[in-house]
């Protein structure tokens, strides 16, 4: 039982490049989330998917898009990366109670 | 949305000491969780505690939802308890809202 799996673990991009962060969970959870973590800011919600087929904006959605591919997978796309998107990104999934996190992706945009 | 305030922001303890971390929130909630982020960045769910008290080893948590606060107790602290502790409340199935955390350093 792997829980929540994120790839890649590290990524360096140049300004303007695009990339997709992948996330998959094997706990049969309905809800999935993308958070970003910046120093001193805690975790801020980018987008979430309450169930397969639905997505909603969180607190900081600008510059990102998401796709809930199926119940297991929820991807985050940066279409044109900017230095302000340098951060640690966490995917998470939740049953009715507990939230479980992936191990994170450290992204640097130069 | 829900506002979350955690205190203290930073805490340094000698190994073996006890501590209490506090989380205040602005609105009614029926979901509250505590997380530990270890020095390697991994986020671990410690408690799902919408109300009442739970204990897990040296850690326990209490939430008084009617008074809009939750407490995390760490007893006989160990160096492995170091890291950042986050409180995250929510109402219903809305996403959890995270506080800025309490950074704990336990020194031997």
PDB file of C-alpha atoms in Angstrom:
ATOM      1  CA  UNK A   1       0.000   0.000   0.000  1.00  0.00           C
ATOM      2  CA  UNK A   2       1.960   3.022  -1.292  1.00  0.00           C
ATOM      3  CA  UNK A   3      -0.513   5.740  -0.178  1.00  0.00           C
ATOM      4  CA  UNK A   4       0.020   8.961  -2.161  1.00  0.00           C
ATOM      5  CA  UNK A   5       2.767   8.924  -4.780  1.00  0.00           C
ATOM      6  CA  UNK A   6       4.117  12.094  -6.387  1.00  0.00           C
ATOM      7  CA  UNK A   7       6.568  12.489  -9.239  1.00  0.00           C
ATOM      8  CA  UNK A   8       9.069  13.958  -9.772  1.00  0.00           C
ATOM      9  CA  UNK A   9      10.740  14.633  -6.406  1.00  0.00           C
ATOM     10  CA  UNK A  10      12.912  17.438  -7.778  1.00  0.00           C
ATOM     11  CA  UNK A  11      12.656  19.631 -10.865  1.00  0.00           C
ATOM     12  CA  UNK A  12      14.453  22.681 -12.201  1.00  0.00           C
ATOM     13  CA  UNK A  13      12.762  24.721 -14.927  1.00  0.00           C
ATOM     14  CA  UNK A  14      13.627  27.820 -16.868  1.00  0.00           C
ATOM     15  CA  UNK A  15      11.126  30.677 -16.922  1.00  0.00           C
ATOM     16  CA  UNK A  16       8.471  29.982 -19.543  1.00  0.00           C
ATOM     17  CA  UNK A  17       8.880  26.208 -19.605  1.00  0.00           C
ATOM     18  CA  UNK A  18       5.938  23.945 -18.884  1.00  0.00           C
ATOM     19  CA  UNK A  19       5.661  20.800 -16.842  1.00  0.00           C
ATOM     20  CA  UNK A  20       3.159  18.460 -15.198  1.00  0.00           C
ATOM     21  CA  UNK A  21       3.388  17.138 -11.657  1.00  0.00           C
ATOM     22  CA  UNK A  22       1.849  13.709 -11.309  1.00  0.00           C
ATOM     23  CA  UNK A  23      -0.002  12.351  -8.296  1.00  0.00           C
ATOM     24  CA  UNK A  24      -1.677   9.008  -7.674  1.00  0.00           C
ATOM     25  CA  UNK A  25      -3.321   7.474  -4.603  1.00  0.00           C
ATOM     26  CA  UNK A  26      -4.245   3.872  -3.958  1.00  0.00           C
ATOM     27  CA  UNK A  27      -6.564   4.400  -0.961  1.00  0.00           C
ATOM     28  CA  UNK A  28      -9.775   4.781  -2.992  1.00  0.00           C
ATOM     29  CA  UNK A  29     -10.232   8.346  -1.716  1.00  0.00           C
ATOM     30  CA  UNK A  30     -12.738  10.615  -3.396  1.00  0.00           C
ATOM     31  CA  UNK A  31     -10.998  13.919  -2.668  1.00  0.00           C
ATOM     32  CA  UNK A  32      -7.559  15.000  -3.862  1.00  0.00           C
ATOM     33  CA  UNK A  33      -5.623  18.229  -3.365  1.00  0.00           C
ATOM     34  CA  UNK A  34      -2.603  20.205  -4.479  1.00  0.00           C
ATOM     35  CA  UNK A  35      -0.882  22.465  -1.936  1.00  0.00           C
ATOM     36  CA  UNK A  36       2.216  24.587  -2.172  1.00  0.00           C
ATOM     37  CA  UNK A  37       4.516  25.360   0.752  1.00  0.00           C
ATOM     38  CA  UNK A  38       6.649  28.458   0.937  1.00  0.00           C
ATOM     39  CA  UNK A  39       8.850  29.527   3.869  1.00  0.00           C
ATOM     40  CA  UNK A  40       6.773  31.108   6.630  1.00  0.00           C
ATOM     41  CA  UNK A  41       3.505  30.652   4.698  1.00  0.00           C
ATOM     42  CA  UNK A  42       2.296  27.244   5.828  1.00  0.00           C
ATOM     43  CA  UNK A  43       0.504  25.202   3.175  1.00  0.00           C
ATOM     44  CA  UNK A  44      -1.734  26.984   0.706  1.00  0.00           C
ATOM     45  CA  UNK A  45      -4.312  25.234  -1.439  1.00  0.00           C
ATOM     46  CA  UNK A  46      -3.870  25.552  -5.209  1.00  0.00           C
ATOM     47  CA  UNK A  47      -6.670  23.326  -6.567  1.00  0.00           C
ATOM     48  CA  UNK A  48      -8.718  20.437  -5.330  1.00  0.00           C
ATOM     49  CA  UNK A  49     -11.020  17.745  -6.647  1.00  0.00           C
ATOM     50  CA  UNK A  50     -13.854  16.708  -4.337  1.00  0.00           C
ATOM     51  CA  UNK A  51     -14.698  13.737  -6.539  1.00  0.00           C
ATOM     52  CA  UNK A  52     -13.829  12.225  -9.893  1.00  0.00           C
ATOM     53  CA  UNK A  53     -14.896  14.609 -12.648  1.00  0.00           C
ATOM     54  CA  UNK A  54     -14.842  17.797 -10.558  1.00  0.00           C
ATOM     55  CA  UNK A  55     -12.133  20.360  -9.850  1.00  0.00           C
ATOM     56  CA  UNK A  56     -12.212  23.653  -7.953  1.00  0.00           C
ATOM     57  CA  UNK A  57      -9.869  26.549  -7.346  1.00  0.00           C
ATOM     58  CA  UNK A  58      -8.214  26.998  -4.014  1.00  0.00           C
ATOM     59  CA  UNK A  59      -6.492  30.001  -2.482  1.00  0.00           C
ATOM     60  CA  UNK A  60      -3.675  30.393  -5.053  1.00  0.00           C
ATOM     61  CA  UNK A  61      -4.771  28.942  -8.448  1.00  0.00           C
ATOM     62  CA  UNK A  62      -3.254  31.507 -10.825  1.00  0.00           C
ATOM     63  CA  UNK A  63      -0.692  30.023 -13.201  1.00  0.00           C
ATOM     64  CA  UNK A  64      -1.830  26.431 -12.657  1.00  0.00           C
ATOM     65  CA  UNK A  65      -4.222  23.948 -14.209  1.00  0.00           C
ATOM     66  CA  UNK A  66      -5.304  20.547 -12.966  1.00  0.00           C
ATOM     67  CA  UNK A  67      -6.759  17.345 -14.349  1.00  0.00           C
ATOM     68  CA  UNK A  68      -8.553  14.641 -12.387  1.00  0.00           C
ATOM     69  CA  UNK A  69      -7.747  11.852 -14.805  1.00  0.00           C
ATOM     70  CA  UNK A  70      -9.632   9.178 -12.847  1.00  0.00           C
ATOM     71  CA  UNK A  71     -10.310   8.398  -9.214  1.00  0.00           C
ATOM     72  CA  UNK A  72      -6.637   7.580  -8.568  1.00  0.00           C
ATOM     73  CA  UNK A  73      -4.822  10.355 -10.404  1.00  0.00           C
ATOM     74  CA  UNK A  74      -4.744  14.140 -10.065  1.00  0.00           C
ATOM     75  CA  UNK A  75      -2.149  16.113 -12.027  1.00  0.00           C
ATOM     76  CA  UNK A  76      -0.975  19.719 -11.714  1.00  0.00           C
ATOM     77  CA  UNK A  77       0.271  21.600 -14.763  1.00  0.00           C
ATOM     78  CA  UNK A  78       2.360  24.741 -15.008  1.00  0.00           C
ATOM     79  CA  UNK A  79       1.868  26.080 -18.531  1.00  0.00           C
ATOM     80  CA  UNK A  80       4.497  28.830 -18.407  1.00  0.00           C
ATOM     81  CA  UNK A  81       6.606  28.619 -15.263  1.00  0.00           C
ATOM     82  CA  UNK A  82       7.564  31.783 -13.391  1.00  0.00           C
ATOM     83  CA  UNK A  83      10.136  32.303 -10.611  1.00  0.00           C
ATOM     84  CA  UNK A  84       7.236  32.981  -8.202  1.00  0.00           C
ATOM     85  CA  UNK A  85       6.240  29.329  -8.636  1.00  0.00           C
ATOM     86  CA  UNK A  86       9.455  28.153  -7.010  1.00  0.00           C
ATOM     87  CA  UNK A  87       8.093  26.163  -4.072  1.00  0.00           C
ATOM     88  CA  UNK A  88       7.540  22.724  -2.603  1.00  0.00           C
ATOM     89  CA  UNK A  89       4.384  21.111  -3.947  1.00  0.00           C
ATOM     90  CA  UNK A  90       2.388  18.519  -2.052  1.00  0.00           C
ATOM     91  CA  UNK A  91      -0.376  16.311  -3.325  1.00  0.00           C
ATOM     92  CA  UNK A  92      -2.840  14.898  -0.805  1.00  0.00           C
ATOM     93  CA  UNK A  93      -5.915  12.721  -0.666  1.00  0.00           C
ATOM     94  CA  UNK A  94      -8.634  12.347   1.909  1.00  0.00           C
ATOM     95  CA  UNK A  95     -11.418  10.087   2.981  1.00  0.00           C
ATOM     96  CA  UNK A  96     -14.215  11.609   5.082  1.00  0.00           C
ATOM     97  CA  UNK A  97     -11.752  12.134   7.882  1.00  0.00           C
ATOM     98  CA  UNK A  98      -7.972  12.046   7.517  1.00  0.00           C
ATOM     99  CA  UNK A  99      -5.787  13.796   4.955  1.00  0.00           C
ATOM    100  CA  UNK A 100      -2.711  11.958   3.668  1.00  0.00           C
ATOM    101  CA  UNK A 101       0.205  13.622   1.889  1.00  0.00           C
ATOM    102  CA  UNK A 102       2.655  12.578  -0.771  1.00  0.00           C
ATOM    103  CA  UNK A 103       6.368  13.157  -0.222  1.00  0.00           C
ATOM    104  CA  UNK A 104       6.471  16.448  -2.124  1.00  0.00           C
ATOM    105  CA  UNK A 105       8.087  17.929  -5.233  1.00  0.00           C
ATOM    106  CA  UNK A 106      10.774  20.575  -4.862  1.00  0.00           C
ATOM    107  CA  UNK A 107      10.461  22.875  -7.889  1.00  0.00           C
ATOM    108  CA  UNK A 108      12.876  25.651  -8.795  1.00  0.00           C
ATOM    109  CA  UNK A 109      12.127  28.081 -11.608  1.00  0.00           C
ATOM    110  CA  UNK A 110      15.146  30.051 -12.792  1.00  0.00           C
TER     111      UNK A 110
ATOM    112  CA  UNK B   1     -12.775  31.475   5.018  1.00  0.00           C
ATOM    113  CA  UNK B   2     -11.520  30.025   8.259  1.00  0.00           C
ATOM    114  CA  UNK B   3      -8.622  31.869   9.877  1.00  0.00           C
ATOM    115  CA  UNK B   4      -6.123  29.724  11.802  1.00  0.00           C
ATOM    116  CA  UNK B   5      -3.622  31.002  14.332  1.00  0.00           C
ATOM    117  CA  UNK B   6      -1.006  28.764  15.922  1.00  0.00           C
ATOM    118  CA  UNK B   7       1.133  29.572  18.922  1.00  0.00           C
ATOM    119  CA  UNK B   8       3.910  29.764  19.753  1.00  0.00           C
ATOM    120  CA  UNK B   9       5.553  30.183  16.339  1.00  0.00           C
ATOM    121  CA  UNK B  10       8.825  28.760  17.630  1.00  0.00           C
ATOM    122  CA  UNK B  11       9.656  26.579  20.602  1.00  0.00           C
ATOM    123  CA  UNK B  12      12.943  25.183  21.894  1.00  0.00           C
ATOM    124  CA  UNK B  13      12.826  22.377  24.446  1.00  0.00           C
ATOM    125  CA  UNK B  14      15.325  20.335  26.360  1.00  0.00           C
ATOM    126  CA  UNK B  15      14.897  16.612  25.783  1.00  0.00           C
ATOM    127  CA  UNK B  16      12.459  15.206  28.336  1.00  0.00           C
ATOM    128  CA  UNK B  17      10.440  18.408  28.725  1.00  0.00           C
ATOM    129  CA  UNK B  18       6.695  18.712  28.098  1.00  0.00           C
ATOM    130  CA  UNK B  19       4.982  21.252  25.855  1.00  0.00           C
ATOM    131  CA  UNK B  20       1.586  22.480  24.723  1.00  0.00           C
ATOM    132  CA  UNK B  21       0.920  23.839  21.259  1.00  0.00           C
ATOM    133  CA  UNK B  22      -2.217  25.861  20.634  1.00  0.00           C
ATOM    134  CA  UNK B  23      -4.437  26.330  17.581  1.00  0.00           C
ATOM    135  CA  UNK B  24      -7.194  28.956  17.469  1.00  0.00           C
ATOM    136  CA  UNK B  25      -9.659  29.096  14.603  1.00  0.00           C
ATOM    137  CA  UNK B  26     -12.236  31.654  13.615  1.00  0.00           C
ATOM    138  CA  UNK B  27     -15.299  29.661  12.539  1.00  0.00           C
ATOM    139  CA  UNK B  28     -17.296  26.585  13.384  1.00  0.00           C
ATOM    140  CA  UNK B  29     -15.573  23.412  12.268  1.00  0.00           C
ATOM    141  CA  UNK B  30     -16.354  19.710  12.374  1.00  0.00           C
ATOM    142  CA  UNK B  31     -12.974  18.496  11.186  1.00  0.00           C
ATOM    143  CA  UNK B  32      -9.599  19.307  12.704  1.00  0.00           C
ATOM    144  CA  UNK B  33      -6.301  17.553  12.140  1.00  0.00           C
ATOM    145  CA  UNK B  34      -2.766  17.893  13.466  1.00  0.00           C
ATOM    146  CA  UNK B  35       0.267  17.165  11.315  1.00  0.00           C
ATOM    147  CA  UNK B  36       3.980  16.846  11.953  1.00  0.00           C
ATOM    148  CA  UNK B  37       6.454  17.855   9.254  1.00  0.00           C
ATOM    149  CA  UNK B  38       9.788  16.246  10.005  1.00  0.00           C
ATOM    150  CA  UNK B  39      13.141  17.844   9.119  1.00  0.00           C
ATOM    151  CA  UNK B  40      13.125  15.944   5.800  1.00  0.00           C
ATOM    152  CA  UNK B  41       9.859  17.579   4.780  1.00  0.00           C
ATOM    153  CA  UNK B  42       7.539  14.612   5.191  1.00  0.00           C
ATOM    154  CA  UNK B  43       4.035  15.464   6.466  1.00  0.00           C
ATOM    155  CA  UNK B  44       2.545  12.924   8.857  1.00  0.00           C
ATOM    156  CA  UNK B  45      -1.030  12.956  10.080  1.00  0.00           C
ATOM    157  CA  UNK B  46      -0.963  12.824  13.889  1.00  0.00           C
ATOM    158  CA  UNK B  47      -4.600  13.217  14.843  1.00  0.00           C
ATOM    159  CA  UNK B  48      -8.072  13.579  13.418  1.00  0.00           C
ATOM    160  CA  UNK B  49      -9.682  15.387  16.373  1.00  0.00           C
ATOM    161  CA  UNK B  50     -12.897  17.349  15.581  1.00  0.00           C
ATOM    162  CA  UNK B  51     -13.817  17.291  19.271  1.00  0.00           C
ATOM    163  CA  UNK B  52     -12.781  15.679  22.524  1.00  0.00           C
ATOM    164  CA  UNK B  53      -9.424  14.193  23.438  1.00  0.00           C
ATOM    165  CA  UNK B  54      -7.252  11.526  21.851  1.00  0.00           C
ATOM    166  CA  UNK B  55      -3.932  10.069  22.900  1.00  0.00           C
ATOM    167  CA  UNK B  56      -1.240   8.329  20.901  1.00  0.00           C
ATOM    168  CA  UNK B  57       1.802   7.430  22.956  1.00  0.00           C
ATOM    169  CA  UNK B  58       3.477  10.577  24.244  1.00  0.00           C
ATOM    170  CA  UNK B  59       1.213  12.805  22.168  1.00  0.00           C
ATOM    171  CA  UNK B  60      -2.323  13.811  22.922  1.00  0.00           C
ATOM    172  CA  UNK B  61      -4.728  16.323  21.426  1.00  0.00           C
ATOM    173  CA  UNK B  62      -7.833  18.085  22.664  1.00  0.00           C
ATOM    174  CA  UNK B  63     -10.312  20.108  20.618  1.00  0.00           C
ATOM    175  CA  UNK B  64     -13.010  22.318  22.134  1.00  0.00           C
ATOM    176  CA  UNK B  65     -14.931  23.211  19.007  1.00  0.00           C
ATOM    177  CA  UNK B  66     -17.461  25.419  20.808  1.00  0.00           C
ATOM    178  CA  UNK B  67     -14.599  27.618  22.038  1.00  0.00           C
ATOM    179  CA  UNK B  68     -12.715  27.373  18.721  1.00  0.00           C
ATOM    180  CA  UNK B  69      -9.397  26.005  19.842  1.00  0.00           C
ATOM    181  CA  UNK B  70      -7.340  22.848  19.856  1.00  0.00           C
ATOM    182  CA  UNK B  71      -4.277  21.848  21.872  1.00  0.00           C
ATOM    183  CA  UNK B  72      -1.489  19.402  21.115  1.00  0.00           C
ATOM    184  CA  UNK B  73       0.435  18.039  24.106  1.00  0.00           C
ATOM    185  CA  UNK B  74       3.878  16.537  23.767  1.00  0.00           C
ATOM    186  CA  UNK B  75       5.204  14.817  26.859  1.00  0.00           C
ATOM    187  CA  UNK B  76       8.775  13.671  27.546  1.00  0.00           C
ATOM    188  CA  UNK B  77       9.948  15.229  24.302  1.00  0.00           C
ATOM    189  CA  UNK B  78      12.599  13.514  22.186  1.00  0.00           C
ATOM    190  CA  UNK B  79      14.883  14.868  19.492  1.00  0.00           C
ATOM    191  CA  UNK B  80      12.790  12.984  16.927  1.00  0.00           C
ATOM    192  CA  UNK B  81       9.840  15.249  17.832  1.00  0.00           C
ATOM    193  CA  UNK B  82      11.633  18.166  16.174  1.00  0.00           C
ATOM    194  CA  UNK B  83       9.994  19.692  13.129  1.00  0.00           C
ATOM    195  CA  UNK B  84       6.957  21.802  12.368  1.00  0.00           C
ATOM    196  CA  UNK B  85       3.491  21.065  13.744  1.00  0.00           C
ATOM    197  CA  UNK B  86       0.487  22.178  11.735  1.00  0.00           C
ATOM    198  CA  UNK B  87      -3.121  22.492  12.761  1.00  0.00           C
ATOM    199  CA  UNK B  88      -5.741  22.290   9.980  1.00  0.00           C
ATOM    200  CA  UNK B  89      -9.479  22.722  10.547  1.00  0.00           C
ATOM    201  CA  UNK B  90     -12.342  22.467   8.077  1.00  0.00           C
ATOM    202  CA  UNK B  91     -16.118  22.460   7.927  1.00  0.00           C
ATOM    203  CA  UNK B  92     -17.727  19.454   6.303  1.00  0.00           C
ATOM    204  CA  UNK B  93     -15.956  18.253   3.193  1.00  0.00           C
ATOM    205  CA  UNK B  94     -14.389  21.625   2.404  1.00  0.00           C
ATOM    206  CA  UNK B  95     -10.582  21.587   2.130  1.00  0.00           C
ATOM    207  CA  UNK B  96      -8.507  21.819   5.299  1.00  0.00           C
ATOM    208  CA  UNK B  97      -7.049  25.257   6.032  1.00  0.00           C
ATOM    209  CA  UNK B  98      -3.548  25.180   7.449  1.00  0.00           C
ATOM    210  CA  UNK B  99      -2.053  27.423  10.085  1.00  0.00           C
ATOM    211  CA  UNK B 100       1.515  28.674   9.700  1.00  0.00           C
ATOM    212  CA  UNK B 101       2.751  26.086  12.143  1.00  0.00           C
ATOM    213  CA  UNK B 102       4.821  25.832  15.308  1.00  0.00           C
ATOM    214  CA  UNK B 103       8.502  25.051  14.749  1.00  0.00           C
ATOM    215  CA  UNK B 104       9.753  22.795  17.547  1.00  0.00           C
ATOM    216  CA  UNK B 105      13.402  22.110  18.242  1.00  0.00           C
ATOM    217  CA  UNK B 106      14.230  19.500  20.873  1.00  0.00           C
ATOM    218  CA  UNK B 107      17.835  19.565  21.998  1.00  0.00           C
ATOM    219  CA  UNK B 108      19.659  16.737  23.763  1.00  0.00           C
TER     220      UNK B 108
END
